[in-house]
Amino acid sequence: MAASSQVNQELIESLVTLFSSFLSSEWTRKRAPYRLRESIQSTRSSPPDSSSRIFLDRGGFKAWLAYFFATTGEAHFSGRQARQQLIAELHKLPVEERARIAQRVTASDIHPSAEVLFRSMEQQTVDTQAVGFDTVGPKRRRQDESPTRYDEYPISPPHSTLPTSNQPRGESCSTHIDRSQTYTDSVLAEEQGQVVTGASIQGLLNLFPEYISGAIRRDGAADQMTAAVMMNFPRRSFGDVACIMTLVVLANKVERLAMLLFGAHLESDGGIREVVLQDGARLIPSPQVILQGSHSDAVSKVFGSETAGAIAAAPFRRREILEGTRATRCVTMTIFRESDKTALITLTLGLREGFQIHDKLYT
């Protein structure tokens, strides 16, 4: 019995190490995996006792993504058979054992090179639900096109995957016009999307008011320092979203920004963040909570008039206005359980305005 217990514990440790390695090792990808949103939607509809569903329900997106990476990807690589055997053993474990593995994977650290892209991918899966996108509808990539593999694109911030990212600044105006016109003319409608990370500090200061520009995390050092800002221009089939901007904000700025943007009262107790509700009820992130719905005056005050105008130009915001929705869901904030962790603010922008902001931040 003791020998069986020891073997079981060794198996569990091996599985935790396997899944965690996909998060803790350096990432060389700079785009989300192909059909990520479809995969997570499929997981949500799978049986509750399936491993993928357990990892999502009991460990959250972080554990699920590690499971996704471990069970998909390259068809042939050294150690593939050993990994498959290990995962086959996972499926034989009781539900609670698999849940504990998922929770331990969630507790593992994310490599610094992965943090911004990981948070963006997490937010996109949330946005898919919140906005009600048709993730399996007819607007999909053509069947004769080969999928874009996530491991073929190395991360190299602050460089952009936009075609004009390396153009001299003097050419940015004309290329901006061509770029947005090309996109709206559907030439890029079937592309996987465009992503850029690592904004210039001066561009950040030129775009945002003082408080939010100071609240965004800095990466790198000296003349290589950049701001933790990601802009994502998804392919046209991503519903009403033309441009997504993600900001990584410092842990000590989270509580005030939550109040300014959403009127949400946050407190920290024993290193754990809590959302204090009316009459004293408390909501504890597990492992995160997402605030959504910000009024236009709060958006303008925090982000400035240019960014507020870009949000107002977003197709989804225009639809909200027609429906009489005052607090826009184009502004969300992802807050994590641990009070020393950064938070994510995600903004949905209009396409043309998004390109203009891109040129200010990355050229």
XYZ file of C-alpha atoms in Angstrom:
363
model
C 0.000 0.000 0.000
C 2.859 2.326 0.940
C 4.663 1.504 -2.316
C 1.501 2.269 -4.298
C 1.109 5.596 -2.496
C 4.738 6.478 -3.261
C 4.291 5.669 -6.957
C 1.138 7.773 -7.034
C 2.942 10.718 -5.426
C 5.829 10.419 -7.878
C 3.319 10.439 -10.742
C 1.634 13.553 -9.348
C 4.957 15.366 -8.972
C 5.916 14.431 -12.535
C 2.605 15.752 -13.849
C 2.900 19.020 -11.924
C 6.425 19.474 -13.283
C 5.289 18.702 -16.837
C 2.395 21.156 -16.893
C 4.209 23.897 -14.963
C 7.134 23.779 -17.381
C 4.939 25.253 -20.121
C 4.431 28.334 -17.955
C 7.771 28.721 -16.182
C 10.092 28.283 -19.176
C 10.888 31.129 -21.577
C 8.292 31.705 -24.277
C 9.353 32.187 -27.891
C 5.826 32.664 -29.204
C 4.215 36.066 -29.599
C 0.758 35.034 -30.773
C -2.021 33.070 -29.196
C -2.326 29.426 -30.269
C -4.478 28.763 -33.310
C -8.163 28.320 -32.414
C -7.536 29.051 -28.726
C -11.036 30.428 -28.200
C -12.652 27.479 -29.956
C -10.627 25.099 -27.764
C -11.681 26.692 -24.502
C -15.303 26.779 -25.664
C -15.048 23.079 -26.429
C -13.631 22.449 -22.956
C -16.532 24.289 -21.332
C -18.975 21.941 -23.038
C -17.015 18.759 -22.229
C -17.999 16.393 -19.366
C -17.239 17.763 -15.864
C -14.953 14.820 -15.083
C -12.781 15.239 -18.201
C -9.226 16.349 -17.458
C -9.404 19.498 -19.573
C -12.646 20.572 -17.857
C -11.199 19.862 -14.396
C -8.117 21.948 -15.169
C -10.316 24.838 -16.324
C -12.938 24.638 -13.566
C -10.617 23.888 -10.660
C -7.403 25.559 -11.761
C -8.625 28.386 -13.983
C -7.296 29.563 -17.326
C -3.658 29.266 -16.244
C -3.866 25.545 -15.507
C -6.030 24.932 -18.556
C -3.531 26.641 -20.857
C -0.697 24.497 -19.495
C -2.849 21.421 -20.147
C -3.643 22.709 -23.647
C 0.056 23.169 -24.481
C 0.941 19.741 -23.100
C -1.729 17.942 -25.105
C -1.424 19.784 -28.431
C 1.389 21.135 -30.596
C 4.124 19.362 -32.487
C 3.311 15.967 -33.929
C 6.862 14.627 -33.500
C 9.497 15.607 -30.947
C 11.917 13.909 -28.590
C 10.073 12.653 -25.516
C 6.626 12.734 -27.117
C 5.811 9.138 -26.219
C 6.844 9.610 -22.584
C 4.668 12.721 -22.334
C 1.684 10.910 -23.837
C 2.096 8.052 -21.362
C 2.264 10.508 -18.474
C -0.900 12.287 -19.600
C -2.640 8.932 -20.072
C -1.887 8.227 -16.404
C -3.380 11.601 -15.494
C -6.728 10.581 -16.964
C -6.804 7.522 -14.671
C -6.495 9.572 -11.479
C -9.557 10.447 -9.374
C -11.187 13.814 -10.032
C -9.936 15.343 -6.775
C -6.344 14.291 -7.475
C -6.503 15.908 -10.911
C -8.042 19.022 -9.347
C -5.155 19.265 -6.871
C -2.674 18.978 -9.727
C -4.470 21.779 -11.580
C -4.380 23.986 -8.485
C -0.660 23.403 -8.021
C -0.043 24.304 -11.661
C -2.011 27.521 -11.136
C 0.229 28.350 -8.167
C 3.385 28.043 -10.289
C 5.190 31.141 -11.550
C 4.917 32.452 -15.093
C 8.160 33.293 -16.885
C 8.567 37.086 -17.365
C 8.737 36.611 -21.138
C 5.263 35.053 -21.079
C 3.382 37.360 -18.746
C 1.975 39.987 -21.111
C 0.953 37.528 -23.835
C -0.508 35.143 -21.266
C -2.662 37.880 -19.742
C -3.780 39.002 -23.185
C -4.789 35.457 -24.130
C -6.641 35.093 -20.846
C -8.494 38.347 -21.404
C -9.426 37.426 -24.974
C -11.134 34.255 -23.766
C -13.053 36.369 -21.245
C -13.961 38.940 -23.911
C -15.277 36.161 -26.126
C -17.849 35.282 -23.473
C -18.630 38.827 -22.351
C -19.303 40.240 -25.803
C -21.063 37.108 -27.018
C -18.910 36.413 -30.087
C -19.819 33.620 -32.448
C -16.713 31.498 -32.040
C -17.941 28.668 -34.232
C -19.891 30.655 -36.809
C -19.336 30.954 -40.544
C -16.705 33.703 -40.367
C -13.757 31.368 -40.034
C -10.430 30.849 -41.735
C -10.793 29.199 -45.143
C -10.473 25.438 -45.030
C -7.687 25.396 -47.613
C -5.444 27.556 -45.445
C -2.982 25.936 -43.095
C -3.250 27.012 -39.435
C -0.670 29.353 -37.946
C 1.387 27.515 -35.331
C 1.925 29.294 -32.053
C 5.525 28.124 -31.700
C 6.761 29.650 -34.958
C 6.705 33.259 -33.716
C 9.432 34.314 -31.263
C 8.667 37.068 -28.754
C 10.853 40.084 -29.449
C 9.405 43.102 -27.649
C 9.224 45.960 -28.328
C 9.087 45.105 -32.044
C 5.727 45.001 -33.782
C 4.405 42.403 -36.180
C 2.666 45.213 -38.034
C 4.210 45.576 -41.485
C 5.281 49.187 -40.958
C 6.743 48.849 -37.455
C 10.303 49.460 -38.641
C 9.509 52.406 -40.891
C 11.201 55.745 -40.188
C 9.012 58.061 -38.105
C 8.661 60.495 -40.993
C 6.840 57.835 -43.015
C 4.414 56.828 -40.274
C 1.563 59.091 -41.360
C 1.261 57.755 -44.900
C 1.794 54.139 -43.885
C -0.808 54.514 -41.173
C -3.408 55.524 -43.744
C -2.495 52.664 -46.067
C -2.500 50.187 -43.220
C -5.959 50.978 -41.880
C -7.463 51.227 -45.363
C -5.984 47.872 -46.297
C -7.434 46.268 -43.196
C -10.895 47.705 -43.672
C -10.818 46.649 -47.324
C -10.638 43.033 -46.056
C -7.184 42.262 -47.423
C -6.176 41.236 -43.902
C -9.591 39.890 -42.950
C -8.412 36.281 -42.950
C -5.077 36.893 -41.222
C -4.365 35.526 -37.778
C -4.000 39.057 -36.412
C -1.295 41.525 -35.500
C 0.327 41.906 -32.076
C 2.799 44.448 -30.712
C 4.273 44.712 -27.203
C 6.655 46.989 -25.301
C 5.563 50.618 -25.768
C 8.040 53.491 -25.667
C 8.093 55.446 -22.416
C 7.848 58.777 -24.232
C 4.904 57.549 -26.279
C 3.216 56.438 -23.077
C 3.676 59.871 -21.488
C 2.393 61.588 -24.629
C -0.761 59.472 -24.738
C -1.926 58.991 -21.163
C -2.539 61.307 -18.194
C 0.026 61.256 -15.404
C -1.575 58.788 -13.011
C -2.257 55.935 -15.429
C 1.055 56.403 -17.256
C 2.843 56.068 -13.915
C 0.752 53.050 -12.949
C 1.815 50.957 -15.961
C 4.688 48.588 -15.271
C 8.112 49.270 -16.784
C 10.182 46.437 -18.260
C 13.901 46.429 -19.014
C 16.420 49.005 -17.847
C 18.029 52.307 -18.882
C 17.674 53.053 -22.604
C 16.075 49.620 -23.175
C 13.159 50.322 -20.827
C 9.659 49.874 -22.249
C 6.118 50.046 -20.885
C 4.058 46.877 -20.422
C 1.443 47.648 -23.063
C 0.223 45.179 -25.686
C -1.886 46.026 -28.712
C -3.662 43.276 -30.587
C -5.379 43.734 -33.957
C -7.353 40.480 -34.330
C -8.480 39.131 -37.669
C -11.858 40.415 -38.794
C -13.703 37.271 -37.726
C -13.246 38.265 -34.069
C -16.752 39.731 -33.837
C -17.077 43.423 -32.970
C -13.478 43.776 -31.753
C -11.062 45.564 -34.095
C -8.284 46.421 -31.622
C -7.506 45.325 -28.065
C -5.076 47.211 -25.818
C -3.841 45.529 -22.630
C -2.083 47.448 -19.841
C -0.194 45.761 -16.997
C -0.657 47.957 -13.917
C 1.434 47.889 -10.761
C 0.101 46.078 -7.710
C 0.026 49.215 -5.544
C -2.158 51.055 -8.091
C -4.843 48.386 -8.419
C -7.170 49.486 -5.632
C -7.367 53.114 -6.714
C -7.836 52.291 -10.394
C -10.627 49.857 -9.524
C -12.382 52.645 -7.653
C -11.785 55.292 -10.350
C -12.947 53.118 -13.238
C -15.640 50.922 -11.710
C -16.480 52.388 -8.306
C -15.283 49.059 -6.877
C -14.043 48.965 -3.278
C -10.995 46.698 -2.955
C -9.181 45.772 0.240
C -6.232 43.509 1.031
C -6.265 41.147 3.996
C -3.345 38.852 4.728
C -1.959 39.261 1.225
C -5.318 38.442 -0.394
C -7.342 40.983 -2.354
C -11.062 41.198 -1.701
C -13.858 43.086 -3.422
C -16.050 44.639 -0.737
C -19.698 44.629 -1.764
C -22.607 46.626 -0.402
C -23.527 45.832 3.241
C -20.112 44.273 3.852
C -20.286 41.133 1.715
C -16.926 40.230 0.196
C -15.951 38.675 -3.107
C -12.636 36.814 -3.078
C -10.910 36.253 -6.461
C -10.425 32.568 -7.234
C -7.907 32.933 -8.748
C -9.072 36.206 -10.339
C -12.088 38.433 -10.684
C -12.948 40.619 -13.661
C -14.475 44.067 -13.275
C -16.361 45.321 -16.301
C -18.483 48.370 -17.090
C -17.041 51.879 -16.875
C -18.788 55.220 -17.455
C -17.488 57.619 -20.113
C -16.486 60.344 -17.640
C -14.351 57.856 -15.685
C -12.778 56.578 -18.914
C -11.858 60.123 -20.003
C -10.470 61.029 -16.588
C -8.245 57.968 -16.283
C -7.104 57.409 -19.882
C -7.389 60.871 -21.437
C -9.487 62.177 -24.295
C -7.639 60.434 -27.149
C -7.972 56.954 -25.680
C -11.550 57.675 -24.590
C -12.332 58.671 -28.185
C -10.761 55.451 -29.465
C -12.967 53.434 -27.103
C -16.045 55.398 -28.203
C -15.195 54.518 -31.826
C -15.094 50.767 -31.156
C -17.870 48.913 -33.031
C -19.037 47.223 -29.859
C -19.242 50.562 -27.994
C -21.303 52.045 -30.815
C -23.688 49.120 -30.474
C -23.846 49.677 -26.719
C -24.801 53.321 -27.272
C -27.627 52.314 -29.608
C -28.869 49.927 -26.931
C -28.682 52.620 -24.236
C -25.812 51.025 -22.283
C -24.018 53.692 -20.249
C -21.268 51.678 -18.562
C -19.194 50.235 -21.386
C -17.895 46.693 -21.349
C -15.061 47.884 -23.598
C -13.121 48.540 -20.371
C -12.290 45.559 -18.144
C -9.899 45.003 -15.265
C -8.609 41.570 -14.284
C -7.657 41.469 -10.605
C -5.770 38.544 -9.117
C -6.127 37.020 -5.688
C -2.637 37.848 -4.410
C -2.298 41.513 -3.397
C 1.309 41.712 -4.630
C 0.346 40.806 -8.206
C -0.129 43.212 -11.066
C -3.555 43.638 -12.649
C -4.631 43.842 -16.281
C -6.697 46.589 -17.830
C -8.064 45.750 -21.263
C -9.514 48.353 -23.616
C -11.420 47.698 -26.835
C -10.664 50.387 -29.444
C -11.788 51.392 -32.912
C -9.521 50.155 -35.694
C -8.405 53.458 -37.207
C -7.992 55.036 -33.773
C -6.078 51.961 -32.641
C -3.577 52.424 -35.463
C -3.131 56.068 -34.493
C -2.410 55.086 -30.897
C -0.080 52.345 -32.140
C 1.956 54.914 -34.068
C 2.225 57.104 -30.987
C 3.329 54.268 -28.698
C 5.625 52.250 -30.947
C 7.330 54.655 -33.381
